[in-house]
XYZ file of C-alpha atoms in Angstrom:
773
model
C 55.697 -52.508 19.431
C 52.338 -54.684 19.793
C 52.162 -53.103 23.270
C 52.720 -49.807 21.965
C 49.613 -50.809 19.579
C 47.598 -51.817 22.457
C 47.748 -49.003 24.276
C 47.052 -46.647 21.515
C 43.886 -49.084 20.038
C 42.708 -48.588 24.286
C 43.192 -44.905 24.266
C 41.350 -44.278 20.901
C 38.448 -46.554 22.188
C 38.529 -44.314 25.349
C 38.317 -41.053 23.842
C 35.753 -42.201 21.180
C 33.796 -43.581 24.457
C 34.498 -40.455 26.320
C 33.451 -38.250 22.873
C 30.143 -40.850 22.565
C 29.284 -39.882 26.405
C 29.980 -36.201 25.953
C 27.542 -36.173 23.013
C 24.915 -37.948 25.052
C 25.210 -35.776 28.525
C 25.037 -33.123 25.873
C 22.141 -33.966 24.076
C 20.242 -35.711 27.335
C 21.015 -32.489 29.030
C 19.524 -30.504 26.313
C 15.719 -31.936 27.292
C 13.563 -29.830 29.047
C 12.353 -30.416 32.271
C 8.501 -31.123 33.031
C 8.044 -31.622 36.030
C 8.842 -28.683 38.641
C 8.566 -25.025 39.656
C 9.658 -21.810 38.132
C 9.211 -17.963 38.547
C 7.735 -15.666 36.037
C 7.227 -11.673 36.142
C 5.335 -12.324 32.884
C 2.092 -13.776 34.846
C -0.172 -12.682 37.027
C -1.599 -16.211 38.693
C -0.367 -19.655 38.769
C -0.325 -21.318 35.492
C -0.128 -25.274 34.943
C 1.428 -26.939 32.153
C 0.627 -30.687 32.312
C 1.239 -33.446 29.939
C -0.073 -36.646 29.388
C 1.023 -39.377 27.660
C 1.135 -38.100 24.015
C 2.722 -35.366 25.257
C -0.506 -32.923 25.114
C 0.097 -29.775 26.810
C -2.677 -29.076 29.474
C -2.278 -25.464 30.271
C -4.749 -24.391 33.042
C -4.666 -20.404 33.560
C -7.181 -17.849 35.338
C -7.276 -15.867 32.051
C -6.259 -16.320 28.218
C -3.062 -13.919 28.499
C -1.633 -16.131 31.061
C -2.529 -19.429 29.125
C -0.678 -17.489 26.229
C 1.940 -17.413 28.147
C 1.662 -21.080 29.292
C 0.970 -22.264 25.506
C 4.323 -20.379 24.225
C 5.991 -22.062 27.075
C 5.374 -25.031 26.178
C 6.081 -24.437 22.734
C 9.590 -22.904 23.631
C 10.195 -26.210 25.395
C 9.269 -28.524 22.546
C 9.750 -27.185 19.634
C 11.421 -24.114 19.208
C 14.207 -24.763 16.328
C 11.351 -25.479 14.548
C 9.392 -22.341 15.296
C 12.943 -20.861 14.086
C 12.750 -22.105 11.000
C 9.152 -21.186 10.134
C 9.797 -17.611 11.118
C 13.079 -17.469 9.246
C 11.923 -18.997 6.324
C 9.011 -15.932 5.767
C 11.562 -13.720 6.356
C 14.584 -15.148 4.177
C 16.989 -15.408 7.127
C 18.137 -18.844 6.858
C 21.035 -18.003 5.252
C 22.224 -16.886 8.737
C 22.725 -20.224 9.960
C 22.662 -22.466 6.793
C 24.954 -20.765 5.061
C 25.244 -19.501 1.384
C 23.587 -22.861 0.301
C 20.693 -21.175 1.715
C 20.730 -17.682 -0.135
C 18.784 -18.007 -3.263
C 15.731 -19.396 -1.363
C 16.256 -16.644 0.872
C 16.470 -14.203 -1.985
C 13.296 -15.813 -3.139
C 11.625 -15.017 0.767
C 12.864 -11.445 0.341
C 10.984 -10.449 -2.415
C 8.244 -9.830 -0.454
C 9.970 -8.256 2.362
C 7.440 -10.208 4.701
C 9.833 -9.502 8.013
C 8.908 -5.697 6.572
C 5.166 -6.300 6.868
C 5.036 -8.127 10.023
C 7.050 -5.106 12.148
C 4.183 -2.589 10.663
C 1.368 -4.754 11.401
C 2.225 -5.920 14.633
C 2.216 -1.518 15.395
C -1.365 -2.070 14.390
C -2.940 -4.969 15.758
C -5.790 -4.746 18.720
C -4.228 -4.003 21.986
C -5.960 -7.203 23.544
C -4.271 -9.300 20.790
C -0.250 -7.871 21.068
C -0.377 -8.228 24.793
C -1.520 -11.347 23.938
C 1.244 -11.977 21.457
C 3.659 -10.272 23.950
C 3.352 -12.518 26.550
C 3.016 -15.683 24.218
C 6.689 -13.878 23.144
C 7.873 -14.230 27.403
C 6.822 -17.854 27.879
C 8.470 -18.578 24.391
C 12.133 -16.633 25.829
C 11.446 -18.118 29.393
C 11.508 -21.731 28.146
C 14.883 -20.657 26.097
C 16.436 -19.347 28.612
C 15.448 -21.926 31.454
C 17.285 -24.732 29.128
C 21.209 -24.972 30.568
C 22.330 -26.210 26.949
C 20.881 -25.366 23.443
C 19.068 -27.867 21.609
C 20.590 -30.261 19.413
C 19.924 -28.876 16.584
C 21.872 -25.700 17.741
C 24.692 -27.740 18.516
C 24.981 -29.587 15.676
C 25.170 -26.155 13.375
C 26.943 -24.425 15.635
C 24.712 -21.462 16.013
C 22.677 -19.618 18.504
C 18.906 -19.271 19.337
C 17.623 -15.630 18.594
C 15.096 -14.660 21.413
C 11.574 -14.635 19.618
C 9.256 -11.469 19.464
C 6.254 -10.909 19.112
C 6.333 -10.094 15.151
C 7.573 -13.021 14.884
C 4.223 -14.995 15.382
C 2.989 -12.937 12.643
C 6.064 -14.368 10.203
C 4.703 -17.875 11.095
C 1.561 -16.722 9.674
C 3.456 -15.366 6.448
C 4.734 -18.799 6.528
C 1.990 -20.917 5.990
C 1.454 -17.994 3.122
C 3.671 -18.968 1.309
C 2.621 -22.736 1.312
C -0.658 -22.447 0.849
C -0.705 -19.505 -1.899
C 2.535 -20.047 -3.546
C 1.363 -22.525 -6.369
C -1.080 -19.632 -7.280
C 1.950 -16.771 -7.890
C 3.674 -19.498 -9.896
C 0.678 -20.189 -12.222
C -0.281 -17.307 -13.083
C 2.959 -16.308 -14.423
C 3.416 -20.201 -15.976
C -0.392 -19.278 -17.746
C 1.058 -15.663 -18.831
C 3.868 -17.195 -20.146
C 1.797 -19.653 -21.854
C -0.207 -17.336 -23.931
C 2.540 -15.491 -24.933
C 4.069 -18.591 -26.270
C 1.355 -20.473 -27.539
C -1.345 -17.921 -27.798
C -4.991 -17.660 -25.883
C -6.800 -20.571 -27.223
C -3.580 -23.026 -25.163
C -3.992 -21.066 -22.325
C -8.119 -21.954 -22.349
C -7.182 -25.435 -23.380
C -4.779 -26.075 -20.406
C -7.004 -24.714 -17.757
C -9.819 -26.281 -18.673
C -12.504 -26.847 -15.630
C -12.475 -30.216 -14.281
C -15.178 -33.222 -15.108
C -14.986 -33.495 -11.435
C -16.875 -30.441 -10.277
C -17.768 -30.828 -6.636
C -19.296 -27.629 -5.792
C -21.816 -27.294 -2.851
C -24.311 -25.763 -5.180
C -23.867 -28.584 -7.945
C -23.527 -25.995 -10.216
C -20.994 -26.629 -13.202
C -18.457 -24.696 -15.629
C -18.709 -26.110 -19.162
C -15.438 -27.758 -20.362
C -14.184 -25.715 -23.577
C -15.981 -26.901 -26.935
C -13.269 -25.361 -29.108
C -11.180 -27.471 -31.164
C -7.623 -28.360 -29.760
C -4.854 -25.624 -30.719
C -2.443 -27.314 -33.284
C 1.248 -27.274 -32.410
C 4.045 -26.022 -34.401
C 5.901 -28.914 -36.000
C 9.087 -27.533 -35.114
C 8.373 -27.229 -31.380
C 7.000 -30.721 -31.720
C 10.274 -32.339 -33.164
C 12.276 -30.085 -30.566
C 10.443 -31.520 -27.682
C 12.423 -32.519 -24.703
C 11.233 -35.053 -22.815
C 11.333 -34.655 -19.004
C 9.170 -35.099 -16.038
C 7.023 -32.384 -15.153
C 6.786 -32.159 -11.477
C 3.990 -33.203 -9.896
C 2.324 -30.494 -7.927
C 2.321 -31.176 -4.247
C -2.152 -30.157 -3.370
C -1.275 -28.491 -0.053
C -4.460 -28.353 1.421
C -7.149 -30.441 3.195
C -10.076 -32.577 3.167
C -13.194 -31.416 5.386
C -17.198 -32.682 5.820
C -19.407 -31.940 8.148
C -23.069 -32.926 8.669
C -25.738 -31.575 10.731
C -27.678 -33.307 13.547
C -30.379 -35.158 11.042
C -27.416 -37.203 9.901
C -26.386 -38.733 12.819
C -27.091 -41.598 15.670
C -26.540 -39.816 18.888
C -28.450 -36.386 17.342
C -24.777 -34.248 17.094
C -23.751 -32.461 14.470
C -20.196 -34.135 13.279
C -16.903 -32.689 11.505
C -14.180 -34.057 9.568
C -10.613 -32.564 9.147
C -7.685 -33.479 7.323
C -5.000 -30.733 6.503
C -2.781 -32.033 4.199
C 0.771 -30.946 4.164
C 4.709 -31.709 3.432
C 5.505 -34.121 6.386
C 9.338 -33.398 8.868
C 10.377 -34.230 12.025
C 8.800 -32.812 14.127
C 5.365 -32.561 12.302
C 3.985 -29.173 11.879
C 1.371 -29.366 14.624
C 1.203 -29.561 18.288
C -1.630 -31.137 20.503
C -2.583 -28.365 22.906
C -5.653 -27.755 25.472
C -6.195 -24.364 26.918
C -7.825 -23.530 30.185
C -8.856 -20.439 31.678
C -12.055 -18.273 32.731
C -13.356 -15.228 30.650
C -15.407 -12.351 31.789
C -18.557 -12.841 29.710
C -19.402 -8.681 29.628
C -22.711 -9.408 27.495
C -24.172 -11.509 30.879
C -22.273 -10.033 33.266
C -20.639 -13.469 34.481
C -17.390 -15.933 33.837
C -17.014 -18.303 31.395
C -15.340 -21.774 31.419
C -13.088 -22.051 28.619
C -11.856 -25.279 27.212
C -10.626 -25.743 23.772
C -8.662 -28.041 22.498
C -7.261 -28.691 19.036
C -4.076 -28.159 17.440
C -2.009 -25.566 17.742
C 1.234 -24.011 15.421
C 4.153 -23.640 17.169
C 4.958 -19.969 16.916
C 1.407 -18.670 17.576
C -0.443 -18.163 20.552
C -4.138 -20.055 18.929
C -5.599 -23.298 18.724
C -5.552 -23.664 14.782
C -8.061 -26.494 14.763
C -10.395 -27.683 17.262
C -13.634 -27.579 19.855
C -14.481 -25.616 22.377
C -17.094 -27.743 23.888
C -19.735 -25.290 21.934
C -18.193 -25.063 18.488
C -15.777 -27.337 16.476
C -13.673 -25.710 13.676
C -11.863 -27.275 10.562
C -10.226 -25.773 7.451
C -9.036 -26.633 3.956
C -7.389 -23.862 1.711
C -9.471 -22.635 -0.582
C -7.692 -22.119 -3.507
C -9.726 -19.121 -5.105
C -7.061 -16.517 -6.731
C -4.910 -13.784 -4.582
C -2.558 -12.480 -6.589
C -2.544 -10.876 -10.072
C 0.558 -10.218 -11.622
C 1.033 -6.864 -13.649
C 2.654 -6.413 -16.893
C 4.330 -2.900 -16.609
C 6.396 -1.077 -18.848
C 8.911 2.119 -19.399
C 6.183 4.565 -17.774
C 5.596 2.727 -14.551
C 7.428 4.453 -11.668
C 9.902 2.125 -10.082
C 12.490 2.033 -7.365
C 15.184 0.047 -5.629
C 14.849 -0.917 -1.914
C 17.713 -2.820 -0.304
C 17.214 -6.189 2.091
C 20.336 -7.072 3.664
C 21.036 -10.568 4.065
C 23.259 -11.827 7.019
C 25.458 -14.742 6.411
C 27.205 -16.253 8.821
C 30.201 -14.183 9.239
C 29.322 -11.729 6.017
C 26.175 -10.399 4.653
C 24.978 -10.095 1.089
C 23.048 -7.036 -0.252
C 19.483 -7.930 -2.308
C 17.721 -5.229 -4.722
C 14.438 -5.798 -5.222
C 12.294 -3.569 -7.590
C 9.017 -2.088 -6.546
C 6.677 -0.352 -8.007
C 2.943 0.958 -7.397
C 1.450 -2.756 -8.020
C 4.307 -4.898 -5.787
C 7.740 -5.828 -6.196
C 8.500 -6.745 -9.657
C 9.988 -9.589 -11.393
C 11.604 -10.011 -14.639
C 10.958 -12.528 -17.850
C 12.468 -12.156 -20.817
C 11.893 -8.384 -21.966
C 9.236 -7.779 -19.899
C 8.507 -7.269 -16.518
C 5.796 -8.092 -14.137
C 4.386 -6.702 -10.778
C 3.429 -9.196 -8.460
C 0.243 -8.030 -6.437
C -1.052 -10.671 -3.787
C -3.129 -10.214 -0.772
C -0.073 -11.700 1.937
C 1.416 -8.115 0.915
C -1.588 -6.426 2.224
C -1.649 -4.649 5.504
C -4.899 -6.931 6.544
C -3.522 -10.277 5.468
C -2.308 -11.102 9.261
C -3.356 -10.556 12.433
C -4.032 -13.235 15.347
C -8.260 -13.106 15.594
C -8.011 -17.054 15.343
C -7.258 -17.184 18.913
C -11.548 -15.351 19.389
C -12.756 -18.985 18.019
C -11.924 -19.635 21.863
C -14.885 -18.682 23.078
C -17.652 -18.535 19.990
C -20.941 -20.465 21.127
C -22.468 -20.809 17.704
C -21.589 -21.298 14.170
C -23.051 -18.075 13.222
C -20.777 -16.327 15.633
C -17.634 -18.244 13.766
C -19.435 -16.795 10.685
C -18.792 -13.661 11.385
C -15.242 -13.904 13.032
C -14.338 -15.563 9.481
C -14.898 -12.488 7.639
C -12.393 -10.603 9.675
C -9.367 -13.106 10.686
C -5.878 -12.450 9.139
C -5.253 -16.174 7.556
C -4.415 -17.239 4.454
C -8.045 -18.055 3.210
C -9.534 -21.326 4.025
C -12.242 -23.037 3.450
C -14.250 -22.964 7.371
C -16.551 -25.552 8.352
C -17.964 -25.168 11.463
C -20.371 -27.332 13.317
C -22.182 -26.228 17.019
C -23.549 -28.092 19.826
C -27.373 -27.247 18.537
C -27.067 -29.194 15.535
C -25.895 -26.843 12.855
C -23.226 -27.026 10.466
C -21.648 -24.129 8.347
C -19.038 -23.344 5.737
C -17.586 -19.981 4.772
C -14.297 -18.820 3.390
C -12.567 -17.503 6.286
C -9.363 -15.143 5.468
C -7.957 -12.252 3.918
C -9.488 -11.845 0.361
C -8.908 -8.761 -1.759
C -12.516 -6.594 -2.572
C -11.171 -6.270 -6.315
C -13.685 -7.865 -9.192
C -11.739 -8.966 -11.871
C -9.173 -11.749 -10.724
C -7.437 -13.156 -14.004
C -5.367 -16.656 -14.706
C -2.796 -14.026 -16.865
C -0.935 -10.722 -16.186
C -2.877 -7.498 -16.382
C -2.487 -4.443 -17.806
C -1.854 -1.695 -15.007
C -5.389 -0.004 -16.786
C -7.452 -3.123 -15.373
C -5.620 -2.739 -11.702
C -7.520 -1.849 -9.097
C -5.693 -0.340 -6.479
C -9.095 0.894 -3.906
C -9.967 -2.723 -4.351
C -6.796 -4.437 -3.141
C -6.073 -2.057 -0.277
C -9.626 -3.859 0.944
C -10.668 -6.864 2.046
C -13.511 -8.434 1.222
C -15.964 -8.855 4.152
C -19.193 -10.409 1.818
C -17.834 -13.595 0.584
C -20.480 -16.612 0.432
C -21.802 -18.551 2.880
C -23.704 -21.958 3.661
C -25.705 -22.585 6.830
C -27.412 -26.027 7.272
C -28.201 -26.944 4.000
C -31.050 -28.731 2.464
C -28.912 -31.617 2.155
C -27.430 -31.835 5.919
C -24.162 -32.293 4.480
C -21.146 -29.975 3.794
C -18.019 -30.871 1.818
C -14.534 -29.001 0.775
C -11.545 -30.286 -0.607
C -9.752 -27.437 -2.281
C -11.547 -27.706 -5.359
C -14.022 -25.004 -6.744
C -17.148 -24.754 -3.281
C -18.797 -21.577 -4.255
C -21.369 -21.050 -7.521
C -20.322 -20.950 -10.647
C -21.180 -17.593 -11.300
C -19.206 -16.484 -7.597
C -16.669 -18.266 -9.142
C -16.512 -15.355 -11.438
C -15.969 -12.689 -8.876
C -13.068 -15.088 -6.707
C -11.537 -16.585 -9.235
C -9.325 -19.670 -9.851
C -6.079 -19.698 -7.664
C -5.247 -23.467 -8.878
C -8.158 -25.441 -7.184
C -7.787 -29.124 -7.196
C -8.914 -31.379 -9.699
C -11.976 -32.200 -7.648
C -11.082 -35.770 -7.791
C -11.017 -36.132 -3.852
C -14.293 -33.364 -3.304
C -16.413 -35.581 -5.606
C -15.998 -39.097 -4.117
C -16.284 -37.362 -0.827
C -19.581 -36.093 -1.668
C -20.513 -39.238 -3.179
C -19.994 -41.444 -0.033
C -21.153 -39.095 2.034
C -24.474 -39.512 -0.017
C -24.324 -43.055 -0.035
C -25.889 -42.942 3.601
C -28.166 -41.076 5.859
C -26.891 -41.877 9.076
C -22.947 -41.453 10.451
C -21.054 -42.046 13.071
C -17.601 -40.976 14.479
C -16.214 -44.428 12.788
C -17.994 -44.172 9.253
C -16.159 -40.642 9.063
C -13.132 -41.831 10.107
C -13.447 -44.839 7.679
C -13.626 -42.001 4.847
C -10.771 -40.184 5.817
C -8.565 -43.744 5.346
C -10.866 -44.294 1.876
C -8.620 -45.090 -0.923
C -10.940 -46.194 -3.681
C -8.996 -44.923 -7.102
C -12.385 -44.082 -8.691
C -10.641 -41.538 -10.056
C -8.042 -43.889 -12.121
C -10.999 -45.797 -13.266
C -10.777 -44.867 -16.644
C -7.140 -44.486 -16.875
C -6.887 -48.045 -16.096
C -9.814 -49.211 -19.173
C -7.343 -47.013 -21.388
C -3.829 -48.778 -19.816
C -5.779 -52.278 -20.586
C -7.046 -51.848 -23.874
C -3.379 -50.474 -25.115
C -1.622 -53.199 -23.411
C -4.145 -56.283 -24.906
C -2.958 -55.381 -28.192
C -0.040 -57.092 -27.763
C -1.241 -59.845 -25.060
C 2.063 -62.278 -25.418
C 4.469 -59.442 -24.695
C 2.553 -57.704 -22.081
C 0.992 -60.589 -20.323
C 2.143 -59.827 -16.938
C 1.722 -56.372 -16.909
C -1.725 -57.125 -18.102
C -2.141 -59.655 -15.217
C -1.290 -57.108 -13.045
C -3.462 -54.067 -14.321
C -6.520 -56.219 -14.413
C -6.266 -57.294 -10.593
C -5.034 -53.591 -9.744
C -8.094 -54.120 -6.952
C -9.213 -50.402 -7.793
C -7.437 -48.990 -4.850
C -4.160 -47.216 -3.640
C -3.618 -50.686 -1.609
C -0.175 -51.095 -0.216
C 0.330 -54.564 -2.434
C -1.400 -53.533 -5.494
C 1.409 -53.387 -8.621
C -1.747 -52.435 -10.763
C -2.475 -49.377 -9.214
C 1.302 -48.085 -9.778
C 1.545 -48.895 -13.233
C -1.758 -47.373 -13.947
C -1.202 -44.286 -11.581
C 2.248 -43.803 -13.348
C 0.878 -44.719 -17.070
C -1.240 -41.516 -16.407
C 2.132 -39.594 -15.058
C 4.090 -40.647 -18.172
C 1.507 -39.858 -21.201
C 0.817 -36.182 -19.581
C 4.545 -35.237 -19.388
C 5.235 -36.496 -22.937
C 2.433 -35.337 -24.647
C 2.785 -31.541 -23.254
C 6.818 -31.865 -23.540
C 6.729 -29.806 -26.573
C 5.311 -26.775 -24.068
C 6.988 -27.589 -21.316
C 10.067 -27.280 -22.960
C 9.281 -23.747 -23.922
C 8.458 -23.062 -20.373
C 12.162 -24.179 -19.635
C 13.762 -21.555 -21.830
C 12.053 -18.956 -19.034
C 12.596 -21.125 -16.096
C 9.022 -21.820 -15.525
C 6.865 -24.905 -15.930
C 3.928 -26.370 -16.050
C 4.503 -28.421 -12.456
C 1.915 -25.586 -10.966
C -1.428 -26.462 -13.815
C -0.405 -29.762 -14.108
C -3.479 -30.809 -12.211
C -5.362 -28.757 -14.618
C -4.143 -30.721 -17.724
C -6.852 -33.597 -17.207
C -9.404 -32.317 -19.132
C -7.403 -31.426 -21.955
C -5.373 -34.903 -22.047
C -8.170 -37.025 -22.460
C -9.663 -34.585 -25.310
C -6.541 -35.120 -27.264
C -6.375 -39.345 -26.103
C -10.069 -39.244 -27.586
C -9.372 -37.101 -31.046
C -6.277 -38.023 -31.595
C -5.180 -35.037 -33.226
C -2.145 -35.714 -35.611
C -0.315 -31.680 -34.385
C 0.265 -33.706 -31.285
C 1.633 -36.620 -32.286
C 5.683 -36.912 -32.297
C 6.681 -37.740 -35.407
C 8.738 -41.299 -34.167
C 5.020 -42.736 -33.821
C 2.508 -44.323 -36.262
C -0.440 -43.452 -34.623
C -1.515 -42.303 -30.842
C -2.025 -46.001 -29.809
C 1.653 -46.530 -30.220
C 2.830 -43.544 -29.046
C 0.719 -44.091 -25.707
C 1.746 -47.499 -25.273
C 5.559 -46.363 -25.372
C 4.810 -43.651 -22.635
C 3.523 -46.391 -20.687
C 6.825 -48.696 -21.175
C 8.938 -45.251 -20.577
C 7.073 -45.167 -16.895
C 6.845 -48.850 -16.233
C 10.883 -48.616 -16.767
C 11.943 -46.031 -14.842
C 10.165 -47.412 -11.936
C 11.833 -50.698 -12.057
C 15.370 -49.239 -12.306
C 14.785 -47.104 -9.079
C 12.921 -50.132 -7.310
C 13.596 -53.865 -9.036
C 17.107 -54.567 -9.256
C 15.867 -57.492 -10.866
C 13.782 -55.856 -13.090
C 10.468 -57.556 -11.701
C 7.255 -55.916 -11.616
C 5.837 -57.327 -8.285
C 8.657 -55.383 -6.637
C 6.440 -52.130 -7.903
C 3.857 -52.679 -4.986
C 2.499 -49.133 -4.176
C 3.070 -49.498 -0.699
C 6.921 -49.876 -1.671
C 6.617 -47.023 -4.332
C 4.984 -44.988 -1.842
C 6.360 -45.785 1.155
C 5.527 -42.854 3.956
C 9.339 -41.548 5.077
C 9.037 -38.604 7.634
C 12.422 -37.424 7.785
C 14.609 -34.695 9.778
C 15.475 -32.047 7.816
C 18.910 -32.717 9.140
C 18.843 -36.690 8.400
C 18.249 -35.818 4.921
C 22.080 -33.726 4.724
C 23.500 -36.525 7.203
C 22.056 -39.360 6.720
C 23.908 -41.510 9.714
C 21.192 -39.040 11.480
C 18.438 -41.351 9.955
C 17.927 -43.704 12.447
C 17.787 -41.495 15.767
C 15.943 -38.670 13.880
C 13.055 -40.162 11.480
C 9.934 -41.496 12.107
C 10.050 -45.468 11.196
C 9.468 -45.851 7.056
C 5.641 -47.708 6.907
C 4.302 -49.078 3.932
C 2.361 -46.216 1.466
C -1.459 -45.864 1.663
C -3.416 -43.480 -0.224
C -2.714 -40.769 -2.894
C -3.881 -37.812 -4.258
C -6.934 -38.372 -6.125
C -9.172 -39.768 -3.435
C -9.596 -39.234 0.687
C -7.207 -40.693 2.210
C -4.119 -38.756 0.711
C -0.133 -39.658 1.141
C 2.853 -39.671 -0.196
C 5.966 -40.412 0.638
C 6.457 -37.415 2.643
C 2.985 -35.681 2.527
C -0.781 -36.695 3.562
C -3.183 -35.766 6.191
C -1.215 -33.933 8.913
C -3.897 -34.623 11.490
C -6.962 -36.132 11.344
C -9.771 -34.776 13.574
C -13.401 -35.946 13.753
C -15.468 -34.276 16.321
C -18.975 -33.870 17.547
C -19.630 -30.319 19.559
C -20.460 -31.439 22.815
C -19.259 -34.868 23.088
C -15.427 -34.166 22.902
C -15.064 -37.668 24.886
C -15.821 -39.338 21.780
C -13.294 -37.031 19.326
C -10.348 -38.536 17.319
C -7.172 -36.339 16.536
C -4.447 -38.457 15.445
C -1.040 -36.986 14.419
C 1.323 -38.461 12.131
C 4.378 -37.527 14.577
C 5.186 -37.091 18.463
C 5.090 -33.498 20.606
C 8.618 -32.953 21.416
C 11.672 -31.986 18.808
C 14.080 -33.563 21.289
C 14.930 -37.023 19.608
C 15.483 -38.217 23.281
C 12.057 -37.330 24.393
C 9.325 -39.955 25.179
C 7.439 -37.833 23.507
C 9.485 -37.501 19.925
C 7.677 -40.948 18.243
C 4.421 -40.721 20.558
C 1.321 -41.381 18.593
C 3.308 -42.052 14.879
C 2.400 -45.917 15.085
C -1.586 -45.402 15.755
C -1.399 -42.859 12.653
C 0.585 -45.261 10.135
C -1.430 -48.265 11.501
C -4.487 -46.048 10.797
C -5.568 -46.550 14.210
C -6.601 -43.088 16.148
C -5.875 -41.609 19.451
C -8.366 -39.344 21.405
C -8.506 -35.640 20.907
C -9.006 -34.965 24.472
C -5.513 -35.719 26.749
C -5.642 -38.418 28.984
C -3.989 -39.022 32.341
C -1.679 -36.574 33.599
C 1.958 -37.774 33.744
C 3.845 -34.536 33.928
C 3.552 -31.177 36.023
C 5.434 -27.762 35.363
C 3.916 -25.104 37.682
C 4.678 -21.580 36.686
C 4.289 -19.147 39.569
C 4.243 -15.526 39.260
C 8.126 -13.965 40.853
C 6.788 -12.689 44.008
C 5.297 -16.076 44.933
C 7.306 -18.308 46.855
């Protein structure tokens, strides 16, 4: 009997080892070959694809078309699954590979019919751009075909990769629209319902301009001086406490100075784009080297452009070409209108077929002259959004490759088909400039709430606004943006508010820039890492005053709040307490509004950042109509909110209920995960980045959440790229067995940096025309 058991155990172990070896073999066999030669019918001359220690794709070709092929090949080798998710996310095609659990998301995406729009736009592109997309797609597909085994993601989900199409690159840009402007759409609908339920005075109250305004011209929009609107006692008594989700400030910081303010006389640019983190990180390091025929001077121009690309598109999104460097932040000007329609509005139904693995679902979309229709209660609203317009997407971003001055960049900014961004540029002549770049409608009446059909401007919606403001070499020699209002108060009336950031980051960056008259690369990097809690200082003072009303009971709390270090530092418990006191007080105070909105599946979340001015008015005036009847006064209510927020933190982060367990670095740990490990935690060790102590927060230059923050840190002086910085919180490859899977993460996590320019080549892949031996 024992012998039989022994044999069975040996057999089981042997099978397990064979299975493990087979799995490892399959995983390792799906790694791309990085050093060999291949042939292709899609290129005219030899293309070199080299990689350095970080996995940077260094592409050398005779012209831009072949360089696009090389970049497509690199993206296809390292990031195809990520690219697949981006196009499927935009098109509403995730359920085909993930099943019914993705069906609701697909329906929300199909509402915009972006696959259909991409297929229409692809037919209207300039011929050279269409050729570029076609060649890029061929590079992607050739890399895919060269793999003997599908990448591990497809093996795990049991799906097969589909070829890349030129229109898919437009869907990747559309996916950025959904990330960068999705909150604008939700914001206007939520405010429409706020006005419907509580009146126009309440809507004005919750959308007051921030104290932290940092427009480039220093113009201010006055806060509302009207009385605080009263709350209905019944609504107040029926309010249900709930967390109002903190909106992710998808955007960026950037700033620049002219040559007058640098030690070496070169203009300097800083850019850190803020996005949700996943493995792999969204950006892909690349350098393109090719020759360009310059018809103006009848000579060949050597082009070298270095920066980060977006897998799925053939462009360098942020970078430098040696003459000009550029970076972006999300502009948050108003790009969408909801139109309240009635029974007289003509509508029709369009059917979208959503594929599942072995079946399909029909999804009906009601279409009006203004756009797709959504019903809220008894009222129907039609969405007019810039992403629905034919001018929303193109690939003119590739033309940044060869610009030689900020003026040329500003001219190009007027016609780019991207989600509208604050574009900052510097050039090697010492100039610095700003302009909104991207698609924006020519309509002149932006609104925070739904408009009537008679107010809609159909002609102006059909054409882009190419007369957006710009600033070149300002008198103060400094430019900055951080997702809050950059434009003048007067221009704001024409461009509107698409969900501006509070302005705390922008004002802190501006103030720091005016603290010195000479800047170096390191000065800019330290500003990117600045985590001073200037915004929360008033909140810290308020909390301390409340706690000191009962010093014996709150002795430990008082000690931590007093010693909070005034920064989002890893070891600061006081910062955690102050930060969550603010959050909980806002949630508790605005619970009556949130409760009513929830009945329509809406939330204050899209406008939570705008509640700051109104919250302080309530704190200062303490109106009885906003005070829950269970409390004697506002001090008691605010202190109870603090205790509630603190106890939630303790329940989540401390088994012993100790305040010392609430250090900000623990509460706000940086935890960058692969999408698969969230569903299969056993894979976390293989797929995720190491968990590290948190650093930074939302309302300061050093932006960082658990899975959100600076998706790259870029600092450059055009013409001096040798000393430039490009640090990315993750590796180039999406394959967990690749040496480039985590390359560069450690430097990012330790607030160190990596260079913009590639280092020594360690791999070389040679791509030859098919007729070459």
